[in-house]
Amino acid sequence: MENEGIRWLTVGGQKNVATLNLVKGDSVYGEKLVYQDGDEYRLWDPFRSKLAGSLKKGLKKMPIREGTKVLYLGASTGTTVSHVSDIVGNTGIVFAVEPSARVVRELIENVASKRRNVVPINEDARRPQTYFSVFGKVDVVYCDIAQPDQTEIAMLNCDKYLKEGGIMLLVVKTQSIDVTRDPSAVVSQEAKKLEKAGFRIEQILNLEPFDKDHAMIYCVK
Amino acid sequence: MAAANTGDEIASRSKGISVILLELGVASFGQDDGLIASKKFDKPIQSYRLVKSGAMSEDIRPFVERLRPLGIVKVNDASLAAVLRNSGITISLMSEEQQKSIQDTKPSQIVKAGFAKNEQEAMLALRDFAIELSSSRVKEASERLDLHITKSINALDELDKIINTVGTRMREWYGLHFPELDNLVQSLVAYAEIVSRSGMRQNITKETLEAAGMQDKKSDVILDAARRSKGGDITPENLAIIQRLADQVIAQSDLRRILSDHIETTMESVAPNVKELLTAAVGARLIAKAGSLTRLAVLPASTIQVLGAEKALFRALKTGSRPPKHGLLFQHPLIHSAPKWQRGKIARAVASKVAIAARIDYYRHNGTDASISEKLNSRLAEIREKYKEPVPEKERDRKYREHAQRQGSFGRPGQDRGSENRFRRDKKKGRKRFGKRRH
């Protein structure tokens, strides 16, 4: 994968994803720091981050690279956000949207206050018009929210903020959408919704064994 | 900026002056995009939030006055539009396209308004603004009283567990020395008081028992039992530890009382109607389960009815077994003391009133409304009258099956589950999962 920020490191006989640490010496959520060729990398746990899980499961192209502008829905405490921030570097920017005040507190403390490329937005992703401090169109929308109407919410955000030809990474949480149905049926139903709305689906990944009943959809606006 | 569709055409033809709300201030531009006036907020967070809530912020009043002679202006933000309209300025809201194009070029707008030297600086200012605004919201959210109720009731439940565990251990341990006391004193706290005050059973006296709150008659029985006890002797070291445990039980029970009083008073001020219906403890647990009073106030009664019974509910949804009748609400004396066949109906009645009570508490904040409990009581009387006798099981199942058929597949059309399936309660349907399960 020709991406400056991401590296595959072999630690303890295992191949791991890692990102070039933007804030030297800082471990955000207790992840290991690894030094290689004079650079400091942060190991990226695929069990904790669905994006790392997708990379390990063979995501064809990694749309997030240096300088990318990302709208991140469902930032939570910023585990994945911190790695995305590593990758986009100082020329890129991450708008991190999270509705819950409790976790925004940690997002600000652990991630946003130390990383100049992270903009925390404490708003509900259902109302993209209320976001503050967002400017311009973004290159990538990353959506990881546990709501039954998550796909609709993601599309609403893409409509407002994603540029033409931009990419959306959508984490499909089948258990949040419908617990009673077969997970693969839920995924294909959500994929159909996207296609109907004009998205071109490039890849659908099943995130087992890192997250069960989760899928990652890679699509282009 | 391209002036676009119908409604705005009039406005753009009149003068073409636009007023823009930015995070750092307000600015107005002429038709040629030249800056007419701008005002940087003195305190961006307060002013921005004020304007966003549709109220005038004092620091932009002179700016607004300058707009007055300009005639109709186009505004990019609905809240700012409301503020200007209230100050008597004629406005038209920009089209969505125009709003988007302003949003797209926000850093350059900030530079043009004179709020930053260059775009780089503008972006940094926007980021600082975002952090500060989010922080102030976090602070506000942490001050909300219903969150404190959640923490209080959770602490109460945990304290109960601690008191029980430590108390039982103390009882068992002291029981080696004085086994007869276990049957004579039921209350944990009273038992702890005796152990703490007296120590060895030989040292138990009328005075220490009295200080521990024992009645005269009871004291005699205990003293008699102590003299004839079959318990073994105990070393001072062991006794000292047991007494420390007893002190813990007493101290924790004290804290529990304070906490429970505190929940009572906080519930009275935050959610008096919910408290009236459910008692403070059950009401507080319901708020904790819902997440906050805000959430409880928007939940439907049907959800409130089964809050706390999620496991049973999702099992019902998956396998088609009977849905739960009540969750947390079961703790309400009205429900758990009612005959079994009435509980579901009572739970439904209570839940629907709780939904209304929570809304009154959250939106009206105006003391208790007596009509809620009146209506609930008349409904309860109706249930008790109409369903005096239990419905025979066979007939009940038949009714349920008919109901299920009428409803289709549990309100989920398109899923073939077959209504007879829902009675095979124990036989779980195997679910196909996608991918191979490795764990």
XYZ file of C-alpha atoms in Angstrom:
660
model
C 0.000 0.000 0.000
C 1.694 3.173 -1.153
C 0.649 5.402 1.671
C 3.170 7.433 3.594
C 1.392 7.411 6.915
C 0.576 3.710 7.054
C 3.088 0.958 7.513
C 2.931 -2.760 8.006
C 5.232 -3.739 10.821
C 6.108 -7.174 12.048
C 5.972 -7.167 15.826
C 6.358 -10.422 17.717
C 6.003 -12.456 14.535
C 2.694 -10.793 13.668
C 2.006 -8.409 10.871
C 0.440 -5.250 12.238
C -0.836 -2.001 10.833
C 0.726 1.111 12.282
C 0.585 4.822 11.606
C 3.361 7.399 11.729
C 2.871 9.235 15.022
C 2.034 12.877 14.464
C 2.625 13.783 18.097
C 5.941 12.279 19.086
C 5.936 10.180 22.217
C 2.179 10.402 22.698
C 0.162 7.218 23.053
C -3.522 8.127 22.766
C -5.362 5.136 24.229
C -2.530 2.984 25.543
C -1.406 1.600 22.168
C 2.188 0.533 21.692
C 4.732 2.848 20.123
C 7.187 1.182 17.767
C 10.367 2.692 16.340
C 11.479 1.834 12.849
C 14.084 3.508 10.644
C 14.209 6.415 13.061
C 10.471 7.030 12.863
C 7.893 6.509 15.558
C 4.802 4.456 14.703
C 1.646 3.743 16.683
C 0.301 0.223 16.406
C -3.266 0.141 15.174
C -5.395 -2.545 16.789
C -7.857 -4.085 14.300
C -10.061 -5.271 17.157
C -10.518 -1.736 18.413
C -10.724 0.126 15.147
C -12.900 -0.935 12.250
C -10.726 0.963 9.804
C -7.664 -1.031 10.861
C -9.829 -4.151 10.658
C -10.775 -3.289 7.070
C -7.119 -2.788 6.168
C -6.262 -6.195 7.556
C -9.211 -7.750 5.735
C -7.923 -6.365 2.460
C -9.404 -2.957 1.693
C -8.535 -2.463 -1.988
C -7.655 1.183 -1.860
C -7.084 3.336 1.185
C -8.811 6.606 0.345
C -7.362 8.404 3.362
C -3.818 9.621 2.765
C -1.648 12.624 3.450
C -3.544 15.867 2.939
C -6.991 14.246 2.802
C -9.932 16.152 4.226
C -12.134 13.802 6.233
C -15.583 14.145 7.781
C -15.705 11.550 10.540
C -19.155 10.680 11.908
C -19.272 8.861 15.231
C -15.871 9.942 16.501
C -16.454 8.614 20.015
C -13.370 8.997 22.210
C -11.130 9.306 19.176
C -9.308 5.983 18.920
C -9.677 5.718 15.165
C -9.739 9.500 14.761
C -6.207 9.699 16.155
C -4.929 7.269 13.530
C -6.768 9.079 10.758
C -5.165 12.272 12.051
C -1.740 10.570 11.835
C -2.353 9.618 8.230
C -3.688 12.915 6.903
C -0.862 14.789 8.599
C -0.622 18.541 8.990
C -1.845 19.275 5.469
C -5.087 17.356 5.951
C -7.936 17.853 8.382
C -10.419 15.680 10.265
C -13.837 17.022 11.242
C -14.878 14.721 14.078
C -18.611 14.675 14.787
C -19.882 13.150 18.014
C -23.208 13.854 19.763
C -22.478 12.604 23.272
C -20.954 15.210 25.595
C -19.465 12.534 27.807
C -17.218 11.113 25.116
C -16.533 14.466 23.462
C -14.781 15.345 26.692
C -12.284 12.554 26.111
C -12.076 13.317 22.417
C -11.001 16.870 23.234
C -8.641 15.901 26.048
C -6.896 12.994 24.368
C -6.996 13.861 20.706
C -8.228 17.281 19.597
C -6.238 19.373 22.046
C -2.973 17.745 20.969
C -3.564 17.365 17.248
C -3.970 20.526 15.237
C -5.692 18.720 12.371
C -8.663 17.487 14.409
C -11.761 19.685 14.738
C -14.226 18.349 17.343
C -17.899 18.975 16.599
C -20.366 18.177 19.331
C -23.495 17.805 17.236
C -25.952 15.153 16.145
C -25.034 13.714 12.734
C -28.753 13.777 11.897
C -28.533 17.546 11.536
C -25.508 18.303 9.366
C -26.673 21.892 8.897
C -25.837 22.603 12.547
C -22.159 21.667 12.305
C -19.908 24.535 13.195
C -16.389 25.208 11.957
C -16.658 22.932 8.937
C -15.480 24.524 5.725
C -15.386 23.374 2.167
C -16.127 19.958 0.741
C -14.383 16.907 2.121
C -12.654 14.115 0.197
C -13.804 11.278 2.431
C -16.783 10.700 4.703
C -16.198 7.985 7.288
C -19.307 6.839 9.097
C -19.387 4.600 12.132
C -22.602 5.266 14.030
C -24.936 2.864 15.809
C -28.331 3.993 14.592
C -31.048 2.099 12.752
C -31.068 4.796 10.060
C -27.273 5.114 9.863
C -27.150 4.787 6.083
C -29.650 7.606 5.630
C -27.691 9.771 8.067
C -24.458 9.059 6.187
C -26.040 9.936 2.840
C -27.462 13.162 4.274
C -23.939 14.169 5.327
C -22.431 13.170 1.987
C -25.038 15.238 0.236
C -23.999 18.320 2.156
C -20.269 17.906 2.578
C -18.794 15.265 0.266
C -17.329 16.496 -3.017
C -18.286 14.921 -6.359
C -16.255 11.769 -6.815
C -15.480 11.705 -3.087
C -15.413 8.495 -1.167
C -17.553 7.230 1.646
C -16.499 4.489 4.031
C -19.624 3.224 5.750
C -19.494 0.809 8.653
C -22.698 -1.211 8.560
C -23.697 -2.300 12.043
C -26.267 -4.920 11.252
C -27.254 -5.389 14.885
C -28.139 -1.718 15.209
C -30.215 -1.767 12.058
C -32.225 -4.899 12.678
C -31.381 -7.603 15.204
C -34.003 -9.972 13.921
C -32.670 -10.366 10.414
C -29.838 -12.185 8.812
C -26.805 -9.834 8.894
C -25.842 -10.395 5.249
C -29.379 -9.512 4.174
C -29.119 -6.260 6.102
C -25.806 -5.432 4.417
C -27.155 -5.991 0.925
C -30.260 -3.992 1.756
C -28.106 -1.032 2.872
C -25.907 -1.430 -0.210
C -28.994 -1.211 -2.412
C -30.036 1.992 -0.678
C -26.643 3.483 -1.515
C -26.800 2.430 -5.148
C -30.264 3.849 -5.492
C -28.970 7.168 -4.191
C -26.305 7.205 -6.895
C -23.295 5.838 -5.072
C -20.997 3.415 -6.876
C -20.045 0.543 -4.611
C -16.449 -0.556 -4.989
C -16.071 -3.065 -2.227
C -17.941 -4.667 0.648
C -15.880 -6.179 3.437
C -17.007 -8.472 6.174
C -15.167 -7.437 9.334
C -15.094 -10.840 11.036
C -13.263 -11.843 13.179
C -12.472 -8.322 14.373
C -16.095 -7.251 14.703
C -18.919 -9.675 14.304
C -21.969 -8.774 12.230
C -20.225 -5.671 10.900
C -19.411 -4.814 7.312
C -17.495 -1.989 5.666
C -18.836 -0.522 2.447
C -16.458 1.424 0.226
C -18.395 3.583 -2.201
C -17.905 6.572 -4.475
C -20.276 9.503 -4.816
C -21.649 34.300 -6.001
C -24.299 33.255 -8.457
C -27.717 34.538 -7.502
C -30.036 31.654 -8.112
C -33.637 30.747 -7.908
C -37.052 32.335 -7.858
C -37.700 33.672 -4.354
C -34.292 35.201 -4.065
C -34.409 36.892 -7.426
C -36.421 39.767 -6.095
C -33.996 40.208 -3.282
C -30.914 40.001 -5.454
C -32.357 42.492 -7.892
C -33.220 44.980 -5.157
C -29.751 45.593 -3.813
C -27.871 42.313 -3.574
C -26.504 42.947 -0.150
C -25.671 39.800 1.766
C -25.227 39.315 5.505
C -23.193 36.359 6.618
C -22.939 34.691 9.972
C -19.519 33.222 10.609
C -18.204 31.524 13.716
C -16.062 34.546 14.522
C -18.465 37.361 13.737
C -20.931 38.811 11.263
C -20.163 40.527 7.981
C -22.098 42.126 5.164
C -21.002 42.305 1.553
C -22.229 44.390 -1.343
C -23.215 43.205 -4.795
C -19.633 43.439 -6.015
C -18.589 41.255 -3.101
C -16.917 44.205 -1.414
C -17.055 44.402 2.357
C -19.630 46.890 3.653
C -19.372 46.251 7.358
C -18.247 43.566 9.737
C -18.215 42.966 13.456
C -16.034 40.427 15.153
C -17.707 38.865 18.174
C -16.256 40.066 21.484
C -16.789 36.621 22.951
C -17.288 34.305 19.976
C -18.697 31.332 21.900
C -21.381 33.269 23.777
C -22.342 35.515 20.882
C -22.421 32.716 18.307
C -24.602 30.571 20.534
C -26.906 33.486 21.326
C -27.410 34.271 17.662
C -27.853 30.585 16.847
C -30.619 30.405 19.433
C -32.331 33.310 17.665
C -31.492 36.026 20.209
C -29.743 39.345 19.698
C -26.205 39.537 20.956
C -25.455 43.030 22.291
C -22.034 43.293 20.646
C -23.504 43.131 17.134
C -26.279 45.670 17.750
C -24.361 48.592 16.138
C -23.649 46.367 13.145
C -27.341 45.563 12.812
C -28.198 49.270 13.033
C -25.916 49.940 10.086
C -27.849 47.431 8.010
C -31.145 49.194 8.525
C -30.915 51.783 5.721
C -29.711 49.187 3.217
C -33.135 47.713 2.534
C -33.631 44.041 1.854
C -30.638 41.883 2.718
C -29.875 38.253 1.984
C -28.882 36.122 4.953
C -27.058 32.798 4.995
C -28.346 31.525 8.304
C -31.927 30.974 9.464
C -31.196 31.945 13.071
C -29.463 35.166 12.094
C -32.366 35.842 9.768
C -34.741 35.596 12.724
C -32.595 37.975 14.776
C -32.558 40.562 11.986
C -36.264 40.191 11.318
C -36.959 40.873 14.990
C -34.939 44.070 14.717
C -37.183 45.194 11.904
C -34.902 44.513 8.975
C -36.365 42.994 5.854
C -34.513 39.860 4.936
C -34.602 36.973 2.544
C -32.929 33.692 3.212
C -30.281 32.632 0.698
C -30.921 29.579 -1.404
C -29.379 26.335 -0.324
C -26.873 26.586 -3.171
C -25.686 29.968 -1.974
C -25.473 28.793 1.629
C -23.381 25.871 0.460
C -21.038 28.027 -1.540
C -20.455 30.262 1.474
C -19.780 27.226 3.599
C -17.320 25.961 0.973
C -15.309 29.172 1.053
C -15.587 29.865 4.773
C -11.881 30.541 5.447
C -11.713 33.074 2.642
C -14.942 34.700 3.866
C -13.338 35.085 7.267
C -10.317 36.746 5.695
C -12.519 39.021 3.587
C -14.465 40.046 6.688
C -11.180 41.003 8.285
C -11.369 38.469 11.105
C -8.089 36.795 10.129
C -4.954 37.744 8.192
C -4.898 34.730 5.918
C -6.747 31.473 5.323
C -4.266 29.503 7.397
C -5.002 31.715 10.370
C -8.729 31.492 9.678
C -8.644 27.699 9.761
C -6.760 27.680 13.038
C -9.271 30.145 14.495
C -12.110 27.877 13.361
C -10.480 24.900 15.039
C -9.941 26.791 18.286
C -13.546 27.877 18.120
C -14.681 24.265 17.666
C -12.691 23.070 20.654
C -13.927 25.876 22.838
C -17.560 25.497 21.822
C -17.475 21.729 22.323
C -15.812 22.179 25.705
C -18.441 24.634 26.859
C -21.147 22.193 25.816
C -19.450 19.375 27.687
C -19.363 21.590 30.749
C -23.043 22.414 30.479
C -24.007 18.806 29.939
C -22.081 17.788 33.052
C -24.051 20.258 35.137
C -27.432 18.807 34.275
C -29.196 17.530 37.376
C -30.735 14.460 35.770
C -27.236 13.146 35.091
C -26.522 13.503 38.784
C -29.679 11.535 39.526
C -28.371 8.759 37.290
C -25.087 8.658 39.166
C -26.829 8.814 42.550
C -29.148 5.907 41.876
C -26.340 3.806 40.441
C -24.241 4.577 43.512
C -27.180 3.575 45.691
C -27.542 0.219 43.982
C -23.818 -0.403 44.290
C -23.837 0.556 47.964
C -26.607 -1.968 48.570
C -24.449 -4.660 47.068
C -21.428 -3.649 49.128
C -23.392 -3.482 52.388
C -24.863 -6.889 51.693
C -21.576 -8.556 50.827
C -19.546 -7.068 53.646
C -22.403 -7.483 56.134
C -22.941 -11.146 55.310
C -19.249 -11.831 55.682
C -19.186 -10.071 59.050
C -22.198 -12.106 60.228
C -20.629 -15.372 59.123
C -17.318 -14.556 60.748
C -18.699 -13.339 64.074
C -20.965 -16.394 63.901
C -17.956 -18.602 64.663
C -17.739 -16.855 68.000
C -21.436 -16.288 68.760
C -23.605 -18.366 66.352
C -26.854 -17.801 68.264
C -26.899 -14.083 67.488
C -27.535 -14.745 63.797
C -31.098 -15.895 64.428
C -31.826 -13.333 67.108
C -30.970 -10.189 65.134
C -32.285 -9.886 61.594
C -31.142 -6.422 60.624
C -27.599 -6.160 59.308
C -27.051 -2.733 60.776
C -28.307 -3.687 64.241
C -26.049 -6.748 64.165
C -23.105 -4.573 63.153
C -23.892 -2.122 65.960
C -23.786 -4.912 68.541
C -20.490 -6.274 67.228
C -18.943 -2.844 66.981
C -20.004 -1.723 70.447
C -19.550 -4.915 72.443
C -16.793 -6.948 70.858
C -16.546 -10.380 72.505
C -19.817 -12.015 73.528
C -18.699 -11.990 77.178
C -18.581 -8.187 76.979
C -22.131 -7.748 75.727
C -24.064 -5.805 78.334
C -27.497 -4.328 78.666
C -26.024 -0.887 78.002
C -24.262 -1.825 74.763
C -27.408 -3.573 73.536
C -29.525 -0.586 74.359
C -27.103 1.674 72.526
C -27.394 -0.669 69.548
C -31.149 -0.064 69.558
C -32.304 -3.373 71.107
C -35.539 -3.590 73.046
C -35.490 -4.621 76.692
C -36.971 -8.069 76.128
C -34.715 -8.792 73.212
C -31.667 -7.741 75.245
C -32.424 -10.339 77.888
C -32.723 -13.074 75.277
C -29.415 -12.068 73.710
C -27.627 -11.887 77.070
C -28.980 -15.289 77.963
C -27.840 -16.718 74.619
C -24.398 -15.171 75.084
C -23.945 -16.923 78.419
C -24.856 -20.322 77.004
C -23.263 -19.893 73.579
C -21.749 -22.845 71.753
C -19.383 -20.559 69.863
C -15.609 -20.811 70.077
C -13.290 -18.254 71.607
C -11.872 -15.594 69.331
C -8.467 -13.925 69.296
C -8.381 -10.129 69.774
C -6.742 -9.760 66.331
C -9.589 -11.543 64.558
C -12.181 -9.665 66.581
C -10.585 -6.340 65.720
C -10.945 -7.068 62.017
C -14.574 -8.142 62.398
C -15.285 -4.939 64.293
C -13.718 -2.926 61.493
C -16.007 -4.713 59.039
C -18.970 -3.904 61.256
C -17.942 -0.245 61.302
C -17.897 -0.338 57.504
C -21.438 -1.684 57.390
C -22.600 1.077 59.735
C -20.799 3.809 57.814
C -22.015 2.599 54.418
C -25.590 2.319 55.661
C -25.330 5.866 56.889
C -24.159 6.970 53.466
C -26.957 4.999 51.871
C -29.523 6.888 53.915
C -28.044 10.241 52.936
C -27.938 9.210 49.294
C -31.513 8.028 49.318
C -32.690 11.309 50.875
C -30.681 13.154 48.274
C -32.352 11.238 45.449
C -35.707 12.011 46.991
C -35.092 15.783 47.016
C -33.436 15.920 43.599
C -36.245 13.939 42.025
C -38.724 16.292 43.661
C -37.130 19.276 41.954
C -36.219 17.667 38.608
C -39.040 15.244 37.937
C -41.844 15.685 40.474
C -44.513 14.028 38.361
C -42.445 10.953 37.588
C -41.630 10.716 41.287
C -45.291 11.063 42.215
C -46.220 8.127 39.984
C -43.314 5.813 40.623
C -41.621 6.769 43.898
C -38.216 8.439 43.787
C -36.113 5.287 43.532
C -37.978 3.643 40.653
C -38.310 6.973 38.869
C -34.589 7.596 39.209
C -33.771 4.113 37.902
C -35.987 4.744 34.917
C -34.192 8.016 34.162
C -30.850 6.230 34.535
C -31.948 3.473 32.159
C -33.246 5.932 29.579
C -29.990 7.927 29.821
C -31.465 11.232 30.895
C -34.763 12.937 31.557
C -34.486 14.443 28.084
C -34.435 10.964 26.572
C -37.169 9.673 28.846
C -39.383 12.566 27.782
C -39.179 11.551 24.123
C -39.540 7.802 24.595
C -42.854 6.220 23.668
C -44.847 4.625 26.489
C -44.397 1.201 24.951
C -40.620 1.526 25.307
C -40.911 2.834 28.854
C -43.020 -0.202 29.689
C -40.205 -2.609 28.798
C -37.155 -0.506 29.767
C -34.911 -2.821 31.708
C -36.272 -5.965 30.034
C -34.140 -5.663 26.905
C -33.004 -9.257 26.993
C -36.540 -10.598 27.028
C -37.654 -8.054 24.435
C -34.978 -8.910 21.902
C -35.500 -12.606 22.501
C -39.163 -12.028 21.738
C -38.317 -10.129 18.542
C -35.922 -12.827 17.393
C -37.799 -15.990 18.248
C -41.374 -14.759 18.253
C -41.946 -15.705 21.881
C -44.141 -13.534 24.062
C -42.837 -10.022 24.629
C -42.118 -8.919 28.216
C -44.915 -7.180 30.102
C -42.705 -4.982 32.216
C -39.068 -4.163 32.840
C -37.967 -1.795 35.552
C -41.578 -0.877 36.189
C -41.996 -4.235 37.896
C -40.357 -2.673 40.949
C -43.385 -0.447 41.283
C -45.532 -1.756 44.147
C -48.690 -1.366 42.055
C -47.336 -3.869 39.583
C -45.483 -6.453 41.620
C -48.238 -6.696 44.174
C -50.982 -7.070 41.588
C -52.292 -10.489 40.531
C -50.193 -11.945 37.770
C -52.806 -11.688 35.034
C -53.363 -7.990 35.687
C -49.726 -6.964 35.712
C -49.337 -6.468 31.973
C -52.386 -4.237 31.818
C -51.346 -2.237 34.855
C -47.802 -1.888 33.520
C -49.179 -0.507 30.273
C -51.394 1.969 32.109
C -48.549 3.099 34.360
C -46.092 3.387 31.456
C -48.435 5.583 29.471
C -48.861 7.922 32.439
C -45.095 7.961 33.077
C -44.540 9.040 29.478
C -46.861 11.985 30.014
C -45.385 12.785 33.430
C -41.826 12.840 32.044
C -42.899 15.223 29.289
C -44.585 17.558 31.749
C -41.496 17.487 33.956
C -39.124 18.144 31.110
C -41.053 20.716 29.115
C -43.319 22.417 31.628
C -41.262 22.373 34.869
C -44.251 23.282 36.921
C -44.740 21.124 39.977
C -47.022 18.132 40.108
C -50.106 17.718 38.031
C -52.731 15.873 40.059
C -54.794 14.869 37.050
C -52.230 12.249 35.988
C -52.564 10.087 39.058
C -56.322 10.636 39.121
C -56.660 9.254 35.640
C -54.295 6.409 36.412
C -56.306 5.463 39.480
C -59.582 5.394 37.596
C -57.983 3.174 34.937
C -56.568 0.895 37.640
C -60.004 0.555 39.220
C -61.362 -0.354 35.795
C -58.712 -3.052 35.306
C -59.312 -4.503 38.743
C -63.045 -4.616 38.123
C -62.931 -6.018 34.597
C -60.203 -8.600 35.081
C -61.046 -9.915 38.520
C -60.573 -13.500 37.398
C -57.667 -14.781 35.323
C -58.401 -15.713 31.726
C -57.981 -19.482 31.240
C -54.659 -20.261 29.622
C -56.146 -21.910 26.544
C -58.366 -19.006 25.768
C -55.504 -16.598 26.388
C -53.280 -18.405 23.902
C -56.070 -18.464 21.345
C -56.596 -14.728 21.737
C -52.884 -14.081 21.403
C -52.664 -16.172 18.247
C -55.588 -14.327 16.709
C -54.025 -11.048 17.630
C -50.685 -12.086 16.134
C -52.370 -13.102 12.903
C -54.151 -9.805 12.666
C -50.918 -7.971 13.269
C -49.012 -9.965 10.673
C -45.569 -10.981 11.712
C -45.166 -8.762 14.753
C -45.328 -5.553 12.854
C -42.572 -6.751 10.536
C -44.111 -7.553 7.199
C -42.071 -9.390 4.643
C -40.596 -11.738 7.159
C -41.910 -15.208 7.032
C -42.026 -16.578 10.499
C -45.387 -18.323 10.722
C -47.594 -17.571 13.657
C -47.483 -21.056 15.174
C -43.749 -20.664 15.515
C -44.081 -18.098 18.235
C -45.415 -20.711 20.610
C -42.442 -22.959 20.324
C -40.781 -20.811 22.811
C -37.775 -22.870 23.717
C -36.796 -23.879 20.263
C -34.602 -21.077 19.043
C -34.405 -20.617 15.333
C -30.928 -21.082 14.050
C -29.645 -17.863 12.554
C -27.536 -17.780 9.508
C -24.690 -15.362 9.956
C -22.655 -14.022 7.164
C -19.133 -15.261 6.951
C -17.549 -18.014 8.914
C -17.645 -17.653 12.654
C -14.282 -18.126 14.188
C -15.024 -17.125 17.731
